[in-house]
């Protein structure tokens, strides 16, 4: 489980398609302490929970001396998320898995992206940015004004909703410490709807039936 509070921005430094392109092995550079990353650990990458299959520290030829970890993205992840567009140089919002006793600064996030939202427009305001996004009708039914949503792994509050479009306002801190500052109209982002909204909708469906 995660909270949607990004703790680092990673960068894909190598990309290896395997299994006839149905699996991608990624090496992601980050600033985490390598000694704290265990094989099998979960790290959310742009909101997608991925399993660490190896880690290390860049050798002396890399002046950045950054930690790296390897993950695999499987066919379902490639089909449902923006991982299909990732390549060497892609920057990713990273979050380590929640520990018991950690502060829940955002909202409960599973790291299981439900699909993709497309940025319709970006409006730069004084010290903030307003984004309008669209998604599928299936996911839009879980999106409500003042509710929570996760976009590329970032916990955000929904500002307005109109049919299958919705908007979010991004504060300066979030623009600085995540990849949101580089978003533009036409970009696709991973979306995870609020678990509570999903459960409430399911309960309503069962009650009605």
mmCIF file with all atom_site columns, C-alpha atoms in Angstrom:
data_model
loop_
_atom_site.group_PDB
_atom_site.id
_atom_site.type_symbol
_atom_site.label_atom_id
_atom_site.label_alt_id
_atom_site.label_comp_id
_atom_site.label_asym_id
_atom_site.label_entity_id
_atom_site.label_seq_id
_atom_site.pdbx_PDB_ins_code
_atom_site.Cartn_x
_atom_site.Cartn_y
_atom_site.Cartn_z
_atom_site.occupancy
_atom_site.B_iso_or_equiv
_atom_site.pdbx_formal_charge
_atom_site.auth_seq_id
_atom_site.auth_comp_id
_atom_site.auth_asym_id
_atom_site.auth_atom_id
_atom_site.pdbx_PDB_model_num
ATOM 1   C CA . UNK A 1 1   ? 0.000   0.000   0.000   1.00 0.00 ? 1   UNK A CA 1
ATOM 2   C CA . UNK A 1 2   ? 1.033   3.606   -0.628  1.00 0.00 ? 2   UNK A CA 1
ATOM 3   C CA . UNK A 1 3   ? -0.180  7.108   0.187   1.00 0.00 ? 3   UNK A CA 1
ATOM 4   C CA . UNK A 1 4   ? 0.392   8.995   -3.067  1.00 0.00 ? 4   UNK A CA 1
ATOM 5   C CA . UNK A 1 5   ? 3.142   11.158  -1.527  1.00 0.00 ? 5   UNK A CA 1
ATOM 6   C CA . UNK A 1 6   ? 6.097   11.091  -3.904  1.00 0.00 ? 6   UNK A CA 1
ATOM 7   C CA . UNK A 1 7   ? 9.481   10.672  -2.181  1.00 0.00 ? 7   UNK A CA 1
ATOM 8   C CA . UNK A 1 8   ? 11.825  10.795  -5.176  1.00 0.00 ? 8   UNK A CA 1
ATOM 9   C CA . UNK A 1 9   ? 11.943  11.226  -8.938  1.00 0.00 ? 9   UNK A CA 1
ATOM 10  C CA . UNK A 1 10  ? 13.655  8.337   -10.680 1.00 0.00 ? 10  UNK A CA 1
ATOM 11  C CA . UNK A 1 11  ? 14.962  8.017   -14.218 1.00 0.00 ? 11  UNK A CA 1
ATOM 12  C CA . UNK A 1 12  ? 14.994  4.971   -16.471 1.00 0.00 ? 12  UNK A CA 1
ATOM 13  C CA . UNK A 1 13  ? 18.645  4.311   -17.373 1.00 0.00 ? 13  UNK A CA 1
ATOM 14  C CA . UNK A 1 14  ? 18.220  1.018   -19.230 1.00 0.00 ? 14  UNK A CA 1
ATOM 15  C CA . UNK A 1 15  ? 15.367  -0.734  -20.979 1.00 0.00 ? 15  UNK A CA 1
ATOM 16  C CA . UNK A 1 16  ? 15.365  -4.345  -22.156 1.00 0.00 ? 16  UNK A CA 1
ATOM 17  C CA . UNK A 1 17  ? 12.336  -5.921  -23.873 1.00 0.00 ? 17  UNK A CA 1
ATOM 18  C CA . UNK A 1 18  ? 12.085  -9.664  -23.211 1.00 0.00 ? 18  UNK A CA 1
ATOM 19  C CA . UNK A 1 19  ? 9.572   -12.457 -23.881 1.00 0.00 ? 19  UNK A CA 1
ATOM 20  C CA . UNK A 1 20  ? 9.004   -11.156 -27.404 1.00 0.00 ? 20  UNK A CA 1
ATOM 21  C CA . UNK A 1 21  ? 8.225   -7.688  -26.075 1.00 0.00 ? 21  UNK A CA 1
ATOM 22  C CA . UNK A 1 22  ? 5.647   -8.922  -23.553 1.00 0.00 ? 22  UNK A CA 1
ATOM 23  C CA . UNK A 1 23  ? 7.944   -8.070  -20.640 1.00 0.00 ? 23  UNK A CA 1
ATOM 24  C CA . UNK A 1 24  ? 10.181  -5.048  -20.115 1.00 0.00 ? 24  UNK A CA 1
ATOM 25  C CA . UNK A 1 25  ? 13.112  -5.100  -17.689 1.00 0.00 ? 25  UNK A CA 1
ATOM 26  C CA . UNK A 1 26  ? 13.777  -1.550  -16.475 1.00 0.00 ? 26  UNK A CA 1
ATOM 27  C CA . UNK A 1 27  ? 16.690  -0.167  -14.501 1.00 0.00 ? 27  UNK A CA 1
ATOM 28  C CA . UNK A 1 28  ? 15.678  2.958   -12.601 1.00 0.00 ? 28  UNK A CA 1
ATOM 29  C CA . UNK A 1 29  ? 18.144  5.374   -11.013 1.00 0.00 ? 29  UNK A CA 1
ATOM 30  C CA . UNK A 1 30  ? 17.066  7.038   -7.766  1.00 0.00 ? 30  UNK A CA 1
ATOM 31  C CA . UNK A 1 31  ? 18.354  8.658   -4.561  1.00 0.00 ? 31  UNK A CA 1
ATOM 32  C CA . UNK A 1 32  ? 17.165  5.991   -2.130  1.00 0.00 ? 32  UNK A CA 1
ATOM 33  C CA . UNK A 1 33  ? 19.706  4.300   0.131   1.00 0.00 ? 33  UNK A CA 1
ATOM 34  C CA . UNK A 1 34  ? 20.492  1.059   -1.684  1.00 0.00 ? 34  UNK A CA 1
ATOM 35  C CA . UNK A 1 35  ? 20.900  -0.833  1.585   1.00 0.00 ? 35  UNK A CA 1
ATOM 36  C CA . UNK A 1 36  ? 17.200  -0.277  2.316   1.00 0.00 ? 36  UNK A CA 1
ATOM 37  C CA . UNK A 1 37  ? 15.967  -1.771  -0.987  1.00 0.00 ? 37  UNK A CA 1
ATOM 38  C CA . UNK A 1 38  ? 15.390  -5.512  -0.697  1.00 0.00 ? 38  UNK A CA 1
ATOM 39  C CA . UNK A 1 39  ? 14.715  -7.835  -3.592  1.00 0.00 ? 39  UNK A CA 1
ATOM 40  C CA . UNK A 1 40  ? 10.956  -8.355  -3.673  1.00 0.00 ? 40  UNK A CA 1
ATOM 41  C CA . UNK A 1 41  ? 10.225  -4.895  -2.277  1.00 0.00 ? 41  UNK A CA 1
ATOM 42  C CA . UNK A 1 42  ? 7.394   -2.876  -3.822  1.00 0.00 ? 42  UNK A CA 1
ATOM 43  C CA . UNK A 1 43  ? 8.046   0.595   -5.258  1.00 0.00 ? 43  UNK A CA 1
ATOM 44  C CA . UNK A 1 44  ? 5.342   2.644   -6.958  1.00 0.00 ? 44  UNK A CA 1
ATOM 45  C CA . UNK A 1 45  ? 6.611   4.051   -10.262 1.00 0.00 ? 45  UNK A CA 1
ATOM 46  C CA . UNK A 1 46  ? 4.271   6.697   -11.672 1.00 0.00 ? 46  UNK A CA 1
ATOM 47  C CA . UNK A 1 47  ? 1.591   5.074   -9.564  1.00 0.00 ? 47  UNK A CA 1
ATOM 48  C CA . UNK A 1 48  ? 2.263   1.518   -10.733 1.00 0.00 ? 48  UNK A CA 1
ATOM 49  C CA . UNK A 1 49  ? 3.326   -0.909  -7.999  1.00 0.00 ? 49  UNK A CA 1
ATOM 50  C CA . UNK A 1 50  ? 6.383   -2.796  -9.299  1.00 0.00 ? 50  UNK A CA 1
ATOM 51  C CA . UNK A 1 51  ? 8.518   -5.483  -7.645  1.00 0.00 ? 51  UNK A CA 1
ATOM 52  C CA . UNK A 1 52  ? 12.257  -4.955  -7.215  1.00 0.00 ? 52  UNK A CA 1
ATOM 53  C CA . UNK A 1 53  ? 14.254  -7.821  -8.762  1.00 0.00 ? 53  UNK A CA 1
ATOM 54  C CA . UNK A 1 54  ? 17.707  -6.363  -8.126  1.00 0.00 ? 54  UNK A CA 1
ATOM 55  C CA . UNK A 1 55  ? 19.463  -3.209  -6.943  1.00 0.00 ? 55  UNK A CA 1
ATOM 56  C CA . UNK A 1 56  ? 22.898  -1.651  -6.664  1.00 0.00 ? 56  UNK A CA 1
ATOM 57  C CA . UNK A 1 57  ? 24.927  1.531   -6.859  1.00 0.00 ? 57  UNK A CA 1
ATOM 58  C CA . UNK A 1 58  ? 26.346  3.020   -10.045 1.00 0.00 ? 58  UNK A CA 1
ATOM 59  C CA . UNK A 1 59  ? 30.087  2.451   -10.413 1.00 0.00 ? 59  UNK A CA 1
ATOM 60  C CA . UNK A 1 60  ? 32.730  5.148   -10.200 1.00 0.00 ? 60  UNK A CA 1
ATOM 61  C CA . UNK A 1 61  ? 32.384  6.094   -13.835 1.00 0.00 ? 61  UNK A CA 1
ATOM 62  C CA . UNK A 1 62  ? 29.000  7.596   -13.005 1.00 0.00 ? 62  UNK A CA 1
ATOM 63  C CA . UNK A 1 63  ? 29.675  10.890  -11.245 1.00 0.00 ? 63  UNK A CA 1
ATOM 64  C CA . UNK A 1 64  ? 26.151  10.916  -9.822  1.00 0.00 ? 64  UNK A CA 1
ATOM 65  C CA . UNK A 1 65  ? 26.823  7.729   -7.787  1.00 0.00 ? 65  UNK A CA 1
ATOM 66  C CA . UNK A 1 66  ? 23.117  7.014   -7.799  1.00 0.00 ? 66  UNK A CA 1
ATOM 67  C CA . UNK A 1 67  ? 21.330  3.949   -6.527  1.00 0.00 ? 67  UNK A CA 1
ATOM 68  C CA . UNK A 1 68  ? 19.552  1.826   -9.122  1.00 0.00 ? 68  UNK A CA 1
ATOM 69  C CA . UNK A 1 69  ? 16.916  -0.878  -8.930  1.00 0.00 ? 69  UNK A CA 1
ATOM 70  C CA . UNK A 1 70  ? 15.532  -3.256  -11.558 1.00 0.00 ? 70  UNK A CA 1
ATOM 71  C CA . UNK A 1 71  ? 11.846  -4.032  -12.119 1.00 0.00 ? 71  UNK A CA 1
ATOM 72  C CA . UNK A 1 72  ? 9.835   -5.934  -14.702 1.00 0.00 ? 72  UNK A CA 1
ATOM 73  C CA . UNK A 1 73  ? 6.698   -4.583  -16.354 1.00 0.00 ? 73  UNK A CA 1
ATOM 74  C CA . UNK A 1 74  ? 4.454   -7.385  -17.567 1.00 0.00 ? 74  UNK A CA 1
ATOM 75  C CA . UNK A 1 75  ? 1.947   -7.541  -20.409 1.00 0.00 ? 75  UNK A CA 1
ATOM 76  C CA . UNK A 1 76  ? -1.064  -6.365  -18.365 1.00 0.00 ? 76  UNK A CA 1
ATOM 77  C CA . UNK A 1 77  ? 0.841   -3.357  -17.016 1.00 0.00 ? 77  UNK A CA 1
ATOM 78  C CA . UNK A 1 78  ? 1.988   -2.470  -20.519 1.00 0.00 ? 78  UNK A CA 1
ATOM 79  C CA . UNK A 1 79  ? -1.580  -2.749  -21.818 1.00 0.00 ? 79  UNK A CA 1
ATOM 80  C CA . UNK A 1 80  ? -3.320  -0.731  -19.089 1.00 0.00 ? 80  UNK A CA 1
ATOM 81  C CA . UNK A 1 81  ? -0.834  1.991   -18.148 1.00 0.00 ? 81  UNK A CA 1
ATOM 82  C CA . UNK A 1 82  ? 1.553   4.521   -19.629 1.00 0.00 ? 82  UNK A CA 1
ATOM 83  C CA . UNK A 1 83  ? 4.399   2.036   -19.042 1.00 0.00 ? 83  UNK A CA 1
ATOM 84  C CA . UNK A 1 84  ? 4.029   1.118   -22.717 1.00 0.00 ? 84  UNK A CA 1
ATOM 85  C CA . UNK A 1 85  ? 5.490   4.558   -23.550 1.00 0.00 ? 85  UNK A CA 1
ATOM 86  C CA . UNK A 1 86  ? 8.374   4.471   -21.074 1.00 0.00 ? 86  UNK A CA 1
ATOM 87  C CA . UNK A 1 87  ? 11.908  4.548   -22.454 1.00 0.00 ? 87  UNK A CA 1
ATOM 88  C CA . UNK A 1 88  ? 15.453  5.411   -21.408 1.00 0.00 ? 88  UNK A CA 1
ATOM 89  C CA . UNK A 1 89  ? 15.366  8.933   -19.962 1.00 0.00 ? 89  UNK A CA 1
ATOM 90  C CA . UNK A 1 90  ? 11.731  8.780   -18.808 1.00 0.00 ? 90  UNK A CA 1
ATOM 91  C CA . UNK A 1 91  ? 11.375  10.360  -15.355 1.00 0.00 ? 91  UNK A CA 1
ATOM 92  C CA . UNK A 1 92  ? 9.111   8.607   -12.861 1.00 0.00 ? 92  UNK A CA 1
ATOM 93  C CA . UNK A 1 93  ? 7.461   9.613   -9.601  1.00 0.00 ? 93  UNK A CA 1
ATOM 94  C CA . UNK A 1 94  ? 8.620   7.115   -6.962  1.00 0.00 ? 94  UNK A CA 1
ATOM 95  C CA . UNK A 1 95  ? 7.155   6.078   -3.617  1.00 0.00 ? 95  UNK A CA 1
ATOM 96  C CA . UNK A 1 96  ? 8.279   3.366   -1.216  1.00 0.00 ? 96  UNK A CA 1
ATOM 97  C CA . UNK A 1 97  ? 5.658   1.057   0.284   1.00 0.00 ? 97  UNK A CA 1
ATOM 98  C CA . UNK A 1 98  ? 3.853   2.276   3.392   1.00 0.00 ? 98  UNK A CA 1
ATOM 99  C CA . UNK A 1 99  ? 5.114   0.963   6.738   1.00 0.00 ? 99  UNK A CA 1
ATOM 100 C CA . UNK A 1 100 ? 2.964   0.467   9.817   1.00 0.00 ? 100 UNK A CA 1
ATOM 101 C CA . UNK A 1 101 ? 3.237   3.672   11.831  1.00 0.00 ? 101 UNK A CA 1
ATOM 102 C CA . UNK A 1 102 ? 4.076   5.905   8.851   1.00 0.00 ? 102 UNK A CA 1
ATOM 103 C CA . UNK A 1 103 ? 2.207   9.169   8.465   1.00 0.00 ? 103 UNK A CA 1
ATOM 104 C CA . UNK A 1 104 ? -0.689  8.828   6.015   1.00 0.00 ? 104 UNK A CA 1
ATOM 105 C CA . UNK A 1 105 ? -0.140  12.127  4.248   1.00 0.00 ? 105 UNK A CA 1
ATOM 106 C CA . UNK A 1 106 ? -2.235  11.492  1.150   1.00 0.00 ? 106 UNK A CA 1
ATOM 107 C CA . UNK A 1 107 ? -4.866  8.758   0.884   1.00 0.00 ? 107 UNK A CA 1
ATOM 108 C CA . UNK A 1 108 ? -4.771  4.975   0.702   1.00 0.00 ? 108 UNK A CA 1
ATOM 109 C CA . UNK A 1 109 ? -3.341  3.968   -2.662  1.00 0.00 ? 109 UNK A CA 1
ATOM 110 C CA . UNK A 1 110 ? -2.962  0.383   -3.886  1.00 0.00 ? 110 UNK A CA 1
ATOM 111 C CA . UNK A 1 111 ? -0.515  1.095   -6.698  1.00 0.00 ? 111 UNK A CA 1
ATOM 112 C CA . UNK A 1 112 ? -2.809  -0.770  -9.112  1.00 0.00 ? 112 UNK A CA 1
ATOM 113 C CA . UNK A 1 113 ? -3.502  1.714   -11.888 1.00 0.00 ? 113 UNK A CA 1
ATOM 114 C CA . UNK A 1 114 ? -7.037  1.499   -13.239 1.00 0.00 ? 114 UNK A CA 1
ATOM 115 C CA . UNK A 1 115 ? -6.224  3.004   -16.609 1.00 0.00 ? 115 UNK A CA 1
ATOM 116 C CA . UNK A 1 116 ? -5.080  6.184   -18.285 1.00 0.00 ? 116 UNK A CA 1
ATOM 117 C CA . UNK A 1 117 ? -6.298  9.791   -18.264 1.00 0.00 ? 117 UNK A CA 1
ATOM 118 C CA . UNK A 1 118 ? -5.458  12.294  -20.992 1.00 0.00 ? 118 UNK A CA 1
ATOM 119 C CA . UNK A 1 119 ? -4.557  15.899  -20.221 1.00 0.00 ? 119 UNK A CA 1
ATOM 120 C CA . UNK A 1 120 ? -7.019  18.124  -22.072 1.00 0.00 ? 120 UNK A CA 1
ATOM 121 C CA . UNK A 1 121 ? -5.535  21.467  -21.060 1.00 0.00 ? 121 UNK A CA 1
ATOM 122 C CA . UNK A 1 122 ? -3.035  23.149  -18.764 1.00 0.00 ? 122 UNK A CA 1
ATOM 123 C CA . UNK A 1 123 ? -3.527  26.618  -17.307 1.00 0.00 ? 123 UNK A CA 1
ATOM 124 C CA . UNK A 1 124 ? -0.549  28.199  -15.549 1.00 0.00 ? 124 UNK A CA 1
ATOM 125 C CA . UNK A 1 125 ? -1.717  30.425  -12.700 1.00 0.00 ? 125 UNK A CA 1
ATOM 126 C CA . UNK A 1 126 ? 0.333   32.503  -10.243 1.00 0.00 ? 126 UNK A CA 1
ATOM 127 C CA . UNK A 1 127 ? 2.423   29.834  -8.443  1.00 0.00 ? 127 UNK A CA 1
ATOM 128 C CA . UNK A 1 128 ? -0.012  27.074  -9.412  1.00 0.00 ? 128 UNK A CA 1
ATOM 129 C CA . UNK A 1 129 ? -1.228  25.085  -12.406 1.00 0.00 ? 129 UNK A CA 1
ATOM 130 C CA . UNK A 1 130 ? -4.708  23.860  -13.274 1.00 0.00 ? 130 UNK A CA 1
ATOM 131 C CA . UNK A 1 131 ? -5.093  20.726  -15.360 1.00 0.00 ? 131 UNK A CA 1
ATOM 132 C CA . UNK A 1 132 ? -8.243  19.437  -17.031 1.00 0.00 ? 132 UNK A CA 1
ATOM 133 C CA . UNK A 1 133 ? -8.163  15.710  -17.790 1.00 0.00 ? 133 UNK A CA 1
ATOM 134 C CA . UNK A 1 134 ? -10.490 13.210  -19.433 1.00 0.00 ? 134 UNK A CA 1
ATOM 135 C CA . UNK A 1 135 ? -10.881 9.512   -18.808 1.00 0.00 ? 135 UNK A CA 1
ATOM 136 C CA . UNK A 1 136 ? -13.213 6.665   -19.678 1.00 0.00 ? 136 UNK A CA 1
ATOM 137 C CA . UNK A 1 137 ? -16.852 6.677   -18.620 1.00 0.00 ? 137 UNK A CA 1
ATOM 138 C CA . UNK A 1 138 ? -16.216 3.522   -16.604 1.00 0.00 ? 138 UNK A CA 1
ATOM 139 C CA . UNK A 1 139 ? -13.645 5.316   -14.416 1.00 0.00 ? 139 UNK A CA 1
ATOM 140 C CA . UNK A 1 140 ? -15.409 8.687   -14.430 1.00 0.00 ? 140 UNK A CA 1
ATOM 141 C CA . UNK A 1 141 ? -18.238 7.273   -12.307 1.00 0.00 ? 141 UNK A CA 1
ATOM 142 C CA . UNK A 1 142 ? -15.777 6.937   -9.401  1.00 0.00 ? 142 UNK A CA 1
ATOM 143 C CA . UNK A 1 143 ? -14.615 10.575  -9.646  1.00 0.00 ? 143 UNK A CA 1
ATOM 144 C CA . UNK A 1 144 ? -16.339 13.220  -7.511  1.00 0.00 ? 144 UNK A CA 1
ATOM 145 C CA . UNK A 1 145 ? -15.670 16.841  -6.612  1.00 0.00 ? 145 UNK A CA 1
ATOM 146 C CA . UNK A 1 146 ? -13.442 17.126  -3.512  1.00 0.00 ? 146 UNK A CA 1
ATOM 147 C CA . UNK A 1 147 ? -12.685 13.423  -3.707  1.00 0.00 ? 147 UNK A CA 1
ATOM 148 C CA . UNK A 1 148 ? -9.224  11.904  -3.931  1.00 0.00 ? 148 UNK A CA 1
ATOM 149 C CA . UNK A 1 149 ? -7.492  10.593  -7.029  1.00 0.00 ? 149 UNK A CA 1
ATOM 150 C CA . UNK A 1 150 ? -4.007  9.341   -7.859  1.00 0.00 ? 150 UNK A CA 1
ATOM 151 C CA . UNK A 1 151 ? -2.364  10.598  -11.056 1.00 0.00 ? 151 UNK A CA 1
ATOM 152 C CA . UNK A 1 152 ? 1.066   9.192   -11.955 1.00 0.00 ? 152 UNK A CA 1
ATOM 153 C CA . UNK A 1 153 ? 1.387   8.171   -8.323  1.00 0.00 ? 153 UNK A CA 1
ATOM 154 C CA . UNK A 1 154 ? 0.535   11.579  -6.846  1.00 0.00 ? 154 UNK A CA 1
ATOM 155 C CA . UNK A 1 155 ? -2.379  11.897  -4.383  1.00 0.00 ? 155 UNK A CA 1
ATOM 156 C CA . UNK A 1 156 ? -4.531  14.833  -5.514  1.00 0.00 ? 156 UNK A CA 1
ATOM 157 C CA . UNK A 1 157 ? -7.882  16.401  -4.668  1.00 0.00 ? 157 UNK A CA 1
ATOM 158 C CA . UNK A 1 158 ? -10.413 16.682  -7.484  1.00 0.00 ? 158 UNK A CA 1
ATOM 159 C CA . UNK A 1 159 ? -11.436 20.293  -8.066  1.00 0.00 ? 159 UNK A CA 1
ATOM 160 C CA . UNK A 1 160 ? -14.293 20.036  -10.571 1.00 0.00 ? 160 UNK A CA 1
ATOM 161 C CA . UNK A 1 161 ? -16.077 17.287  -12.507 1.00 0.00 ? 161 UNK A CA 1
ATOM 162 C CA . UNK A 1 162 ? -18.063 17.461  -15.757 1.00 0.00 ? 162 UNK A CA 1
ATOM 163 C CA . UNK A 1 163 ? -19.135 14.175  -17.312 1.00 0.00 ? 163 UNK A CA 1
ATOM 164 C CA . UNK A 1 164 ? -15.873 12.330  -18.172 1.00 0.00 ? 164 UNK A CA 1
ATOM 165 C CA . UNK A 1 165 ? -13.593 15.322  -17.539 1.00 0.00 ? 165 UNK A CA 1
ATOM 166 C CA . UNK A 1 166 ? -12.242 16.585  -14.235 1.00 0.00 ? 166 UNK A CA 1
ATOM 167 C CA . UNK A 1 167 ? -9.751  19.170  -13.040 1.00 0.00 ? 167 UNK A CA 1
ATOM 168 C CA . UNK A 1 168 ? -7.042  19.389  -10.404 1.00 0.00 ? 168 UNK A CA 1
ATOM 169 C CA . UNK A 1 169 ? -5.135  22.367  -9.006  1.00 0.00 ? 169 UNK A CA 1
ATOM 170 C CA . UNK A 1 170 ? -1.435  21.775  -8.335  1.00 0.00 ? 170 UNK A CA 1
ATOM 171 C CA . UNK A 1 171 ? 0.414   23.759  -5.670  1.00 0.00 ? 171 UNK A CA 1
ATOM 172 C CA . UNK A 1 172 ? 4.029   24.948  -6.136  1.00 0.00 ? 172 UNK A CA 1
ATOM 173 C CA . UNK A 1 173 ? 5.546   22.260  -3.873  1.00 0.00 ? 173 UNK A CA 1
ATOM 174 C CA . UNK A 1 174 ? 3.945   19.451  -5.859  1.00 0.00 ? 174 UNK A CA 1
ATOM 175 C CA . UNK A 1 175 ? 5.057   21.034  -9.140  1.00 0.00 ? 175 UNK A CA 1
ATOM 176 C CA . UNK A 1 176 ? 8.621   21.143  -7.789  1.00 0.00 ? 176 UNK A CA 1
ATOM 177 C CA . UNK A 1 177 ? 8.970   17.643  -6.318  1.00 0.00 ? 177 UNK A CA 1
ATOM 178 C CA . UNK A 1 178 ? 7.084   15.548  -8.909  1.00 0.00 ? 178 UNK A CA 1
ATOM 179 C CA . UNK A 1 179 ? 7.012   15.200  -12.681 1.00 0.00 ? 179 UNK A CA 1
ATOM 180 C CA . UNK A 1 180 ? 3.735   17.152  -12.875 1.00 0.00 ? 180 UNK A CA 1
ATOM 181 C CA . UNK A 1 181 ? 5.619   20.331  -13.719 1.00 0.00 ? 181 UNK A CA 1
ATOM 182 C CA . UNK A 1 182 ? 6.409   18.884  -17.157 1.00 0.00 ? 182 UNK A CA 1
ATOM 183 C CA . UNK A 1 183 ? 2.844   17.785  -17.993 1.00 0.00 ? 183 UNK A CA 1
ATOM 184 C CA . UNK A 1 184 ? 1.253   19.302  -21.087 1.00 0.00 ? 184 UNK A CA 1
ATOM 185 C CA . UNK A 1 185 ? -1.924  18.953  -23.111 1.00 0.00 ? 185 UNK A CA 1
ATOM 186 C CA . UNK A 1 186 ? -2.082  15.614  -24.899 1.00 0.00 ? 186 UNK A CA 1
ATOM 187 C CA . UNK A 1 187 ? 0.036   13.726  -22.355 1.00 0.00 ? 187 UNK A CA 1
ATOM 188 C CA . UNK A 1 188 ? -1.306  10.512  -20.847 1.00 0.00 ? 188 UNK A CA 1
ATOM 189 C CA . UNK A 1 189 ? -1.021  9.791   -17.120 1.00 0.00 ? 189 UNK A CA 1
ATOM 190 C CA . UNK A 1 190 ? -1.793  6.750   -14.993 1.00 0.00 ? 190 UNK A CA 1
ATOM 191 C CA . UNK A 1 191 ? -4.981  7.022   -12.961 1.00 0.00 ? 191 UNK A CA 1
ATOM 192 C CA . UNK A 1 192 ? -6.050  5.130   -9.847  1.00 0.00 ? 192 UNK A CA 1
ATOM 193 C CA . UNK A 1 193 ? -9.479  5.950   -8.507  1.00 0.00 ? 193 UNK A CA 1
ATOM 194 C CA . UNK A 1 194 ? -10.150 6.177   -4.775  1.00 0.00 ? 194 UNK A CA 1
ATOM 195 C CA . UNK A 1 195 ? -10.640 2.728   -3.239  1.00 0.00 ? 195 UNK A CA 1
ATOM 196 C CA . UNK A 1 196 ? -13.452 4.037   -1.033  1.00 0.00 ? 196 UNK A CA 1
ATOM 197 C CA . UNK A 1 197 ? -15.332 5.321   -4.096  1.00 0.00 ? 197 UNK A CA 1
ATOM 198 C CA . UNK A 1 198 ? -14.972 1.942   -5.754  1.00 0.00 ? 198 UNK A CA 1
ATOM 199 C CA . UNK A 1 199 ? -16.270 0.081   -2.703  1.00 0.00 ? 199 UNK A CA 1
ATOM 200 C CA . UNK A 1 200 ? -19.179 2.506   -2.295  1.00 0.00 ? 200 UNK A CA 1
ATOM 201 C CA . UNK A 1 201 ? -20.171 2.039   -5.930  1.00 0.00 ? 201 UNK A CA 1
ATOM 202 C CA . UNK A 1 202 ? -20.003 -1.740  -5.589  1.00 0.00 ? 202 UNK A CA 1
ATOM 203 C CA . UNK A 1 203 ? -22.106 -1.651  -2.431  1.00 0.00 ? 203 UNK A CA 1
ATOM 204 C CA . UNK A 1 204 ? -24.719 0.474   -4.203  1.00 0.00 ? 204 UNK A CA 1
ATOM 205 C CA . UNK A 1 205 ? -24.806 -1.947  -7.142  1.00 0.00 ? 205 UNK A CA 1
ATOM 206 C CA . UNK A 1 206 ? -25.320 -4.926  -4.838  1.00 0.00 ? 206 UNK A CA 1
ATOM 207 C CA . UNK A 1 207 ? -28.028 -3.103  -2.857  1.00 0.00 ? 207 UNK A CA 1
ATOM 208 C CA . UNK A 1 208 ? -29.935 -2.135  -5.984  1.00 0.00 ? 208 UNK A CA 1
ATOM 209 C CA . UNK A 1 209 ? -29.761 -5.622  -7.455  1.00 0.00 ? 209 UNK A CA 1
#
